Amino acid sequence: MASIVQHALRRKPVSVIAAETGSDGGDGQLKRSIGLFGLVAIGVGSTIGTGIFFILREAVPPAGPAVIVSFLLAAVVAGLTAMCYAELAGAVPVAGSSYSYAYTTLGEAAAVVVGACLLLEWGVAGAATAVGWSEYINQFLGNVFGHQLPVALSGAPSEGGVCNVPAILLVFMCAALLIRGVSESAKVNTIMVAIKLLVLTAFVIIGAQGFQSGNLHPFMPDGVGGVTVAAGLIFFSFVGLDGVAAAGEEAKNPHRNLPLALMISLLVVTGMYVAVALVAVGAQPASQFEGQKAGLAKILEDVVHAPWPGTALAVGAIISIFSVTLVTIYGQTRILFAMSRDGMISPVFHKVNPRTLAPVHNTVIVAVVIAVLAGFIPLDKLSEMTSIGTLTAFIVVSIGVILLRRRAPELPRTFKVPLYPITPILSIAGAGVIIYKLQTTTLLVFAAWMALALLWYVVYARGHSKLNRHAPDMEDLLEQGGPS
């Protein structure tokens, strides 16, 4: 038992991470090809679209027009955490994101648990966005050709469908692009993000013409409780912040660009979310959001009494949700890459193509798993599981800032969290409150997932850890709590 505890508390030295990733000036295994603009596009691309195109139908029913406050609440908590991410990303620019941060601060077992959270976060988010994509495909086909895909081929079993074929196709298209290389994927994503922002700006301008102040009353029908429930669902929309950190090993000048990209992404995302949500609840009564398919497109159609703006928005959503799915699959493959390199999972996830330096086997496996989730699981079951994985990762990052400040105060930091330690403490508290408001079923499933992660650590990861090759003396380990 003592041996298990000792191994569980081992921490991976920052110097080892720097040598592996090339952030100390050496050569890493992944190609550094993403600049500041590309990093911002990853953050914005994996966030805007994940939520705003279809989460309103889930978030407006409990919050009413006060869903605007829910977005701001989620943004405040995400902003506090974004600053914590920025400090760690600037100090430890690595592909593993929160997993690697946990490894350097909390220990090996905690890192595996966080890795499991990230796999849940990214895998389920990729599936959920793919499910939403098929809805806008149907919206476009209906408007342009007068026919939609049959429910059997575009809906989950619980919705009367057999398999969501468009969602599966989207996942494999994104995987094919990622296999070609991260540089090509980043360029395509940047173009899609630009289109996405133009489409949403057009929604705000056109939708504002149908704004009616009466739609904002009653503003908070279910009180503060409804607002916090909606904020928990909306947190699913901020998963993209972790995408910037996940690109740490492929970023140019990572110590400068990662923190900067995180903060720019947060500002762009929050501003667009609030603007779209305000126009949406002002142009349509809150009672009409529940269960509404392709909601933003329908709002525009009702405002101008014509199908063309809805068709244009559907096209924008098709393009933008493609970029979201692309980045979520990318994020998961990089988490698996880092875990495999540390020996926590099979070496197959760590192999890269010698020409493109892309983890091909990793990407294929991830695509298959996400495609199965997207094809057969309904959206409402997916979004809350993403939220709790995201929130747990956020808490770990905030704790990591505090621990790394104490253990390695001399470590160069290109960004420091303001109002330390108040900011990370508030971040932890905010995420904890939202977790508390999630459904009991979600919490139970998540607890079971964490138990499986710990079992995996004991059975496999502990014995295959690369730290076994140069483990310190166990007596020193007990005194120190692990290598720093």
XYZ file of C-alpha atoms in Angstrom:
484
model
C 0.000 0.000 0.000
C 2.826 2.376 0.870
C 4.397 1.750 -2.519
C 1.163 2.661 -4.317
C 0.867 5.903 -2.352
C 4.505 6.768 -3.012
C 4.107 6.209 -6.726
C 0.825 8.151 -6.766
C 2.548 11.228 -5.283
C 5.427 11.306 -7.765
C 5.626 14.581 -9.651
C 7.146 15.065 -13.063
C 9.921 17.695 -13.003
C 9.344 20.800 -15.139
C 12.864 20.335 -16.517
C 11.904 16.932 -17.923
C 8.806 18.411 -19.578
C 10.888 21.221 -21.078
C 13.344 18.706 -22.543
C 10.569 16.517 -23.993
C 8.628 19.361 -25.578
C 11.510 21.459 -26.834
C 10.380 24.489 -24.823
C 13.895 24.756 -23.390
C 15.306 25.370 -26.839
C 15.716 21.719 -27.798
C 13.696 19.636 -30.235
C 10.280 18.293 -29.318
C 8.439 15.532 -31.146
C 5.630 17.719 -32.480
C 6.164 20.507 -34.999
C 5.927 24.103 -33.730
C 3.901 25.682 -36.530
C 1.027 27.634 -34.915
C 1.427 31.380 -34.414
C -0.563 33.761 -32.200
C -3.379 34.253 -34.729
C -3.705 30.492 -35.205
C -3.851 29.953 -31.433
C -6.603 32.541 -31.050
C -8.468 30.835 -33.901
C -8.201 27.528 -32.009
C -9.607 29.115 -28.854
C -12.419 30.942 -30.623
C -13.055 28.130 -33.092
C -13.489 25.439 -30.472
C -15.697 27.607 -28.272
C -18.042 29.732 -30.384
C -20.321 27.296 -32.130
C -20.075 24.598 -29.509
C -22.622 26.457 -27.430
C -24.259 29.402 -29.074
C -25.643 27.598 -32.127
C -27.688 25.114 -30.134
C -27.197 25.385 -26.357
C -29.842 28.103 -26.014
C -32.590 25.519 -26.319
C -31.128 23.794 -23.228
C -30.219 26.898 -21.222
C -33.175 29.259 -21.808
C -35.913 27.001 -20.307
C -34.430 27.038 -16.754
C -33.085 30.611 -16.854
C -35.526 32.477 -19.092
C -34.224 35.760 -20.539
C -31.759 35.788 -17.616
C -29.743 33.312 -19.676
C -27.723 36.437 -20.475
C -26.672 36.482 -16.813
C -25.909 32.752 -17.037
C -23.495 33.438 -19.889
C -21.825 36.198 -17.877
C -21.584 33.960 -14.784
C -19.988 31.178 -16.806
C -17.663 33.726 -18.426
C -16.543 35.131 -15.064
C -15.620 31.682 -13.759
C -14.010 30.819 -17.094
C -12.140 34.137 -17.029
C -10.704 33.477 -13.587
C -9.584 30.070 -14.780
C -8.288 31.437 -18.091
C -5.836 33.567 -16.143
C -4.687 30.467 -14.274
C -4.309 28.629 -17.576
C -2.350 31.569 -18.941
C 0.173 31.443 -16.096
C 0.730 27.682 -16.369
C 0.724 27.662 -20.176
C 3.381 30.362 -20.252
C 5.512 28.517 -17.698
C 4.928 24.924 -18.890
C 3.944 24.945 -22.613
C 3.085 21.287 -23.164
C 0.600 19.256 -25.230
C -1.004 17.666 -22.177
C -2.586 20.895 -20.884
C -4.272 20.296 -17.486
C -3.011 16.708 -17.366
C 0.606 17.841 -17.550
C 0.002 20.683 -15.104
C -1.432 18.160 -12.628
C 1.578 15.882 -13.128
C 3.983 18.635 -12.131
C 1.977 19.840 -9.123
C -0.397 17.200 -7.713
C 1.307 13.937 -8.620
C 1.008 10.973 -10.947
C -2.347 9.514 -9.811
C -4.012 12.928 -9.877
C -2.637 13.443 -13.386
C -4.292 10.231 -14.592
C -7.607 11.323 -13.062
C -7.325 14.738 -14.713
C -6.394 13.045 -17.973
C -9.606 11.032 -17.704
C -11.524 14.295 -17.149
C -9.970 15.775 -20.264
C -10.763 12.705 -22.333
C -14.359 12.986 -21.153
C -14.368 16.718 -21.849
C -12.933 16.579 -25.357
C -14.442 13.286 -26.484
C -17.976 14.132 -25.420
C -17.665 17.724 -26.693
C -16.617 16.471 -30.126
C -19.598 14.131 -30.224
C -22.036 16.796 -29.004
C -20.969 19.330 -31.626
C -21.233 16.703 -34.355
C -24.816 15.974 -33.219
C -25.653 19.686 -33.485
C -24.086 19.813 -36.969
C -26.638 17.376 -38.383
C -29.482 19.664 -37.262
C -28.160 22.547 -39.356
C -27.548 20.198 -42.288
C -31.250 19.385 -42.172
C -32.145 23.069 -41.836
C -30.137 23.855 -44.975
C -31.490 20.928 -46.990
C -35.062 21.796 -46.019
C -34.729 25.457 -46.994
C -32.884 24.888 -50.268
C -34.251 21.579 -51.566
C -37.473 21.197 -49.621
C -36.416 17.845 -48.223
C -34.529 16.765 -45.106
C -32.680 13.621 -44.150
C -34.968 11.021 -42.562
C -34.989 10.949 -38.773
C -33.673 7.384 -38.876
C -30.413 8.679 -40.420
C -30.036 12.000 -38.624
C -31.242 11.459 -35.050
C -30.261 9.511 -31.960
C -32.230 6.355 -30.990
C -34.032 8.240 -28.201
C -35.322 10.669 -30.832
C -36.698 7.955 -33.090
C -33.526 7.605 -35.127
C -31.285 4.653 -35.809
C -27.966 6.402 -36.398
C -26.867 10.042 -36.840
C -25.021 9.617 -40.143
C -24.088 13.309 -40.756
C -22.478 13.460 -37.293
C -20.362 10.397 -38.039
C -19.299 11.769 -41.431
C -18.247 15.062 -39.833
C -16.029 13.300 -37.300
C -14.199 11.328 -39.978
C -13.759 14.405 -42.212
C -12.125 16.254 -39.312
C -9.902 13.266 -38.568
C -8.772 13.093 -42.201
C -7.769 16.757 -42.093
C -5.843 16.324 -38.835
C -3.977 13.337 -40.258
C -2.671 15.602 -43.051
C -0.930 17.725 -40.419
C -1.596 20.383 -37.790
C -0.373 23.272 -39.995
C -2.973 22.549 -42.685
C -5.657 22.003 -40.040
C -4.853 25.334 -38.370
C -5.163 27.209 -41.673
C -8.539 25.650 -42.463
C -9.732 26.353 -38.928
C -8.713 30.018 -39.156
C -10.744 30.490 -42.338
C -13.754 28.802 -40.750
C -13.491 30.973 -37.638
C -13.514 34.137 -39.763
C -16.694 32.935 -41.526
C -18.255 32.027 -38.191
C -17.687 35.483 -36.705
C -19.115 37.147 -39.808
C -22.235 34.961 -39.677
C -22.858 35.618 -35.977
C -22.289 39.350 -36.444
C -24.900 39.261 -39.204
C -27.269 37.451 -36.814
C -26.861 40.194 -34.214
C -27.478 42.959 -36.771
C -30.501 41.336 -38.450
C -31.951 39.784 -35.292
C -31.832 43.112 -33.457
C -34.522 44.379 -35.868
C -36.965 41.982 -34.222
C -35.998 42.894 -30.656
C -38.992 43.379 -28.354
C -38.422 44.397 -24.753
C -41.548 42.515 -23.709
C -39.781 39.235 -24.473
C -37.429 39.960 -21.564
C -40.264 39.724 -18.995
C -40.337 37.914 -16.675
C -36.564 38.203 -16.730
C -35.712 35.528 -14.155
C -38.781 33.245 -13.879
C -37.116 30.519 -11.793
C -34.884 32.788 -9.724
C -31.164 32.484 -9.129
C -31.386 28.683 -9.103
C -32.482 28.613 -12.735
C -29.652 30.953 -13.714
C -26.993 28.766 -12.077
C -28.451 25.593 -13.623
C -28.213 27.242 -17.041
C -24.666 28.394 -16.280
C -23.707 24.767 -15.668
C -25.017 23.825 -19.095
C -23.371 26.830 -20.722
C -19.981 25.933 -19.280
C -19.973 23.314 -22.007
C -19.447 26.318 -24.312
C -16.118 27.332 -22.753
C -14.328 24.059 -23.397
C -12.302 25.785 -26.129
C -10.083 27.581 -23.641
C -8.413 24.274 -22.909
C -7.767 23.885 -26.638
C -5.262 26.728 -26.613
C -3.342 25.089 -23.766
C -3.484 21.714 -25.539
C -1.614 23.285 -28.471
C 1.287 24.244 -26.211
C 3.745 21.887 -27.867
C 2.962 23.079 -31.389
C 2.867 26.819 -30.664
C 5.519 29.239 -31.861
C 7.050 31.307 -29.048
C 4.771 29.483 -26.578
C 5.817 31.369 -23.430
C 4.477 34.605 -24.944
C 1.756 33.468 -27.351
C -0.133 30.958 -25.206
C -1.103 33.381 -22.387
C -1.919 36.117 -24.902
C -4.065 33.817 -27.046
C -5.997 32.608 -23.995
C -6.978 36.111 -22.914
C -7.854 37.314 -26.432
C -9.983 34.202 -27.020
C -11.899 34.734 -23.781
C -12.729 38.355 -24.634
C -13.877 37.542 -28.180
C -15.948 34.546 -27.072
C -17.659 36.305 -24.164
C -18.519 39.380 -26.209
C -20.046 37.350 -29.024
C -21.952 35.004 -26.684
C -23.593 37.826 -24.745
C -24.494 39.763 -27.905
C -26.077 36.744 -29.594
C -27.927 35.639 -26.439
C -29.305 39.150 -25.851
C -30.611 39.443 -29.410
C -32.002 35.885 -29.370
C -34.090 36.263 -26.177
C -35.167 39.737 -27.266
C -36.384 38.544 -30.666
C -38.158 35.380 -29.511
C -40.213 34.549 -26.387
C -38.352 32.326 -23.927
C -41.132 29.731 -24.090
C -40.258 28.910 -27.713
C -36.644 27.857 -27.130
C -37.237 24.479 -25.523
C -36.605 21.648 -27.993
C -36.162 24.091 -30.886
C -34.037 22.726 -33.740
C -31.500 25.060 -35.410
C -32.793 27.848 -33.158
C -30.784 30.827 -34.392
C -31.771 30.173 -37.999
C -35.448 29.950 -36.999
C -35.217 33.264 -35.144
C -33.912 35.047 -38.225
C -36.601 33.519 -40.420
C -39.288 34.833 -38.065
C -37.724 38.305 -37.911
C -37.548 38.900 -41.699
C -40.430 36.559 -42.639
C -38.312 34.878 -45.278
C -36.152 31.748 -45.391
C -32.967 33.261 -46.838
C -31.312 34.524 -43.597
C -32.031 31.223 -41.912
C -30.419 29.416 -44.826
C -27.362 31.678 -44.654
C -27.058 31.111 -40.911
C -27.434 27.364 -41.382
C -24.518 27.428 -43.853
C -22.466 29.440 -41.352
C -23.313 26.981 -38.608
C -22.352 24.031 -40.800
C -18.953 25.611 -41.410
C -18.376 26.828 -37.867
C -19.426 23.636 -36.114
C -17.001 21.804 -38.417
C -14.223 23.929 -36.891
C -15.421 23.173 -33.359
C -15.375 19.437 -33.980
C -11.971 19.722 -35.635
C -10.407 21.390 -32.595
C -12.072 19.121 -30.040
C -10.738 16.033 -31.811
C -7.344 17.739 -32.029
C -7.395 18.509 -28.290
C -8.183 14.942 -27.314
C -5.434 13.483 -29.490
C -2.863 15.788 -27.858
C -3.969 14.804 -24.345
C -3.617 11.137 -25.293
C -0.239 11.897 -26.886
C 1.104 13.389 -23.638
C -0.297 10.578 -21.494
C 1.172 7.944 -23.806
C 4.583 9.617 -23.760
C 4.523 9.383 -19.951
C 3.581 5.689 -20.066
C 0.088 6.250 -18.635
C -1.605 4.610 -21.646
C -0.567 2.481 -24.630
C 2.456 3.622 -26.705
C 0.311 3.568 -29.861
C -1.057 7.018 -28.971
C 2.465 8.445 -28.958
C 3.553 7.355 -32.443
C 3.820 10.125 -35.046
C 4.076 10.057 -38.826
C 7.727 10.857 -39.704
C 6.700 13.166 -42.556
C 3.774 15.142 -41.071
C 4.682 14.660 -37.389
C 0.979 13.943 -36.768
C -0.140 11.140 -34.399
C -2.058 9.164 -37.039
C -3.007 6.025 -35.073
C -4.084 8.216 -32.172
C -6.318 10.313 -34.420
C -7.992 7.291 -36.026
C -8.813 5.687 -32.662
C -10.216 8.948 -31.285
C -12.336 9.457 -34.406
C -13.890 6.001 -34.111
C -14.836 6.498 -30.444
C -16.281 9.985 -30.995
C -18.176 8.803 -34.081
C -19.885 6.086 -32.040
C -20.911 8.632 -29.366
C -22.129 11.113 -31.984
C -24.087 8.503 -33.868
C -26.045 7.035 -30.993
C -26.162 9.394 -27.939
C -28.595 12.386 -27.709
C -27.221 15.911 -27.281
C -28.699 16.676 -23.843
C -26.915 13.673 -22.307
C -23.611 14.759 -23.828
C -23.483 18.445 -22.825
C -23.581 18.006 -19.035
C -20.861 15.334 -19.100
C -18.657 17.789 -20.993
C -19.378 20.495 -18.427
C -18.304 18.451 -15.420
C -15.110 17.304 -17.143
C -14.298 20.904 -18.026
C -15.049 22.198 -14.533
C -12.875 19.547 -12.887
C -9.975 20.400 -15.188
C -10.477 24.093 -14.380
C -10.268 23.377 -10.638
C -7.049 21.395 -11.072
C -5.450 24.205 -13.095
C -6.297 26.743 -10.386
C -4.856 24.491 -7.675
C -1.801 23.956 -9.870
C -1.077 27.683 -9.973
C -1.017 27.846 -6.170
C 1.173 24.752 -5.771
C 3.656 25.728 -8.487
C 4.033 29.222 -7.014
C 5.037 27.597 -3.714
C 7.245 24.828 -5.089
C 8.934 26.616 -7.974
C 8.847 30.370 -7.315
C 11.970 30.806 -9.453
C 10.324 29.300 -12.571
C 10.130 31.932 -15.361
C 6.528 33.054 -15.892
C 5.565 35.241 -18.850
C 2.155 35.881 -17.264
C 1.210 35.988 -13.599
C -2.315 35.690 -12.233
C -3.392 39.076 -10.816
C -4.656 39.329 -7.228
C -2.963 36.045 -6.306
C -4.090 33.921 -4.434
C -7.624 35.393 -4.526
C -8.095 34.731 -8.265
C -7.358 30.971 -8.248
C -9.372 30.523 -5.031
C -12.393 32.261 -6.595
C -11.944 30.140 -9.708
C -12.065 26.961 -7.620
C -15.115 28.163 -5.690
C -17.000 29.234 -8.830
C -16.421 25.936 -10.603
C -17.406 24.047 -7.451
C -20.740 25.879 -7.191
C -21.625 25.048 -10.791
C -20.687 21.376 -10.290
C -22.970 21.296 -7.243
C -25.866 22.430 -9.437
C -25.436 19.647 -12.007
C -27.857 16.728 -12.105
C -27.327 13.854 -9.656
C -27.114 11.347 -12.505
C -24.295 13.345 -14.098
C -22.379 13.418 -10.806
C -22.808 9.663 -10.283
C -21.634 8.800 -13.787
C -18.675 11.138 -13.336
C -17.763 9.533 -9.984
C -17.809 6.123 -11.644
C -15.566 7.451 -14.414
C -13.074 8.775 -11.848
C -13.086 5.423 -10.024
C -12.253 3.681 -13.298
C -9.410 6.141 -13.858
C -7.896 5.345 -10.447
C -8.285 1.624 -11.093
C -6.497 2.095 -14.427
C -3.676 3.880 -12.621
C -3.181 1.039 -10.144
C -3.481 -1.754 -12.716
C -1.588 -0.261 -15.682
C -0.228 3.275 -15.469
C 1.754 2.923 -12.237
C 3.822 0.053 -13.620
C 4.366 1.607 -17.057
C 5.199 5.135 -15.895
C 8.340 6.538 -17.509
C 9.292 7.938 -14.101
C 10.111 4.342 -13.087
C 13.264 4.658 -15.184
C 14.727 7.334 -12.961
C 12.653 7.126 -9.786
C 14.188 8.880 -6.775
C 14.932 7.130 -3.519
C 11.571 6.277 -1.908
C 12.494 7.679 1.495
C 13.254 11.046 -0.134
C 10.016 10.751 -2.068
C 7.979 10.353 1.115
C 9.629 13.384 2.653
C 9.143 15.562 -0.434
C 5.792 14.265 -1.657
C 7.363 13.582 -5.055
C 9.985 15.164 -7.289
C 9.529 18.831 -7.991
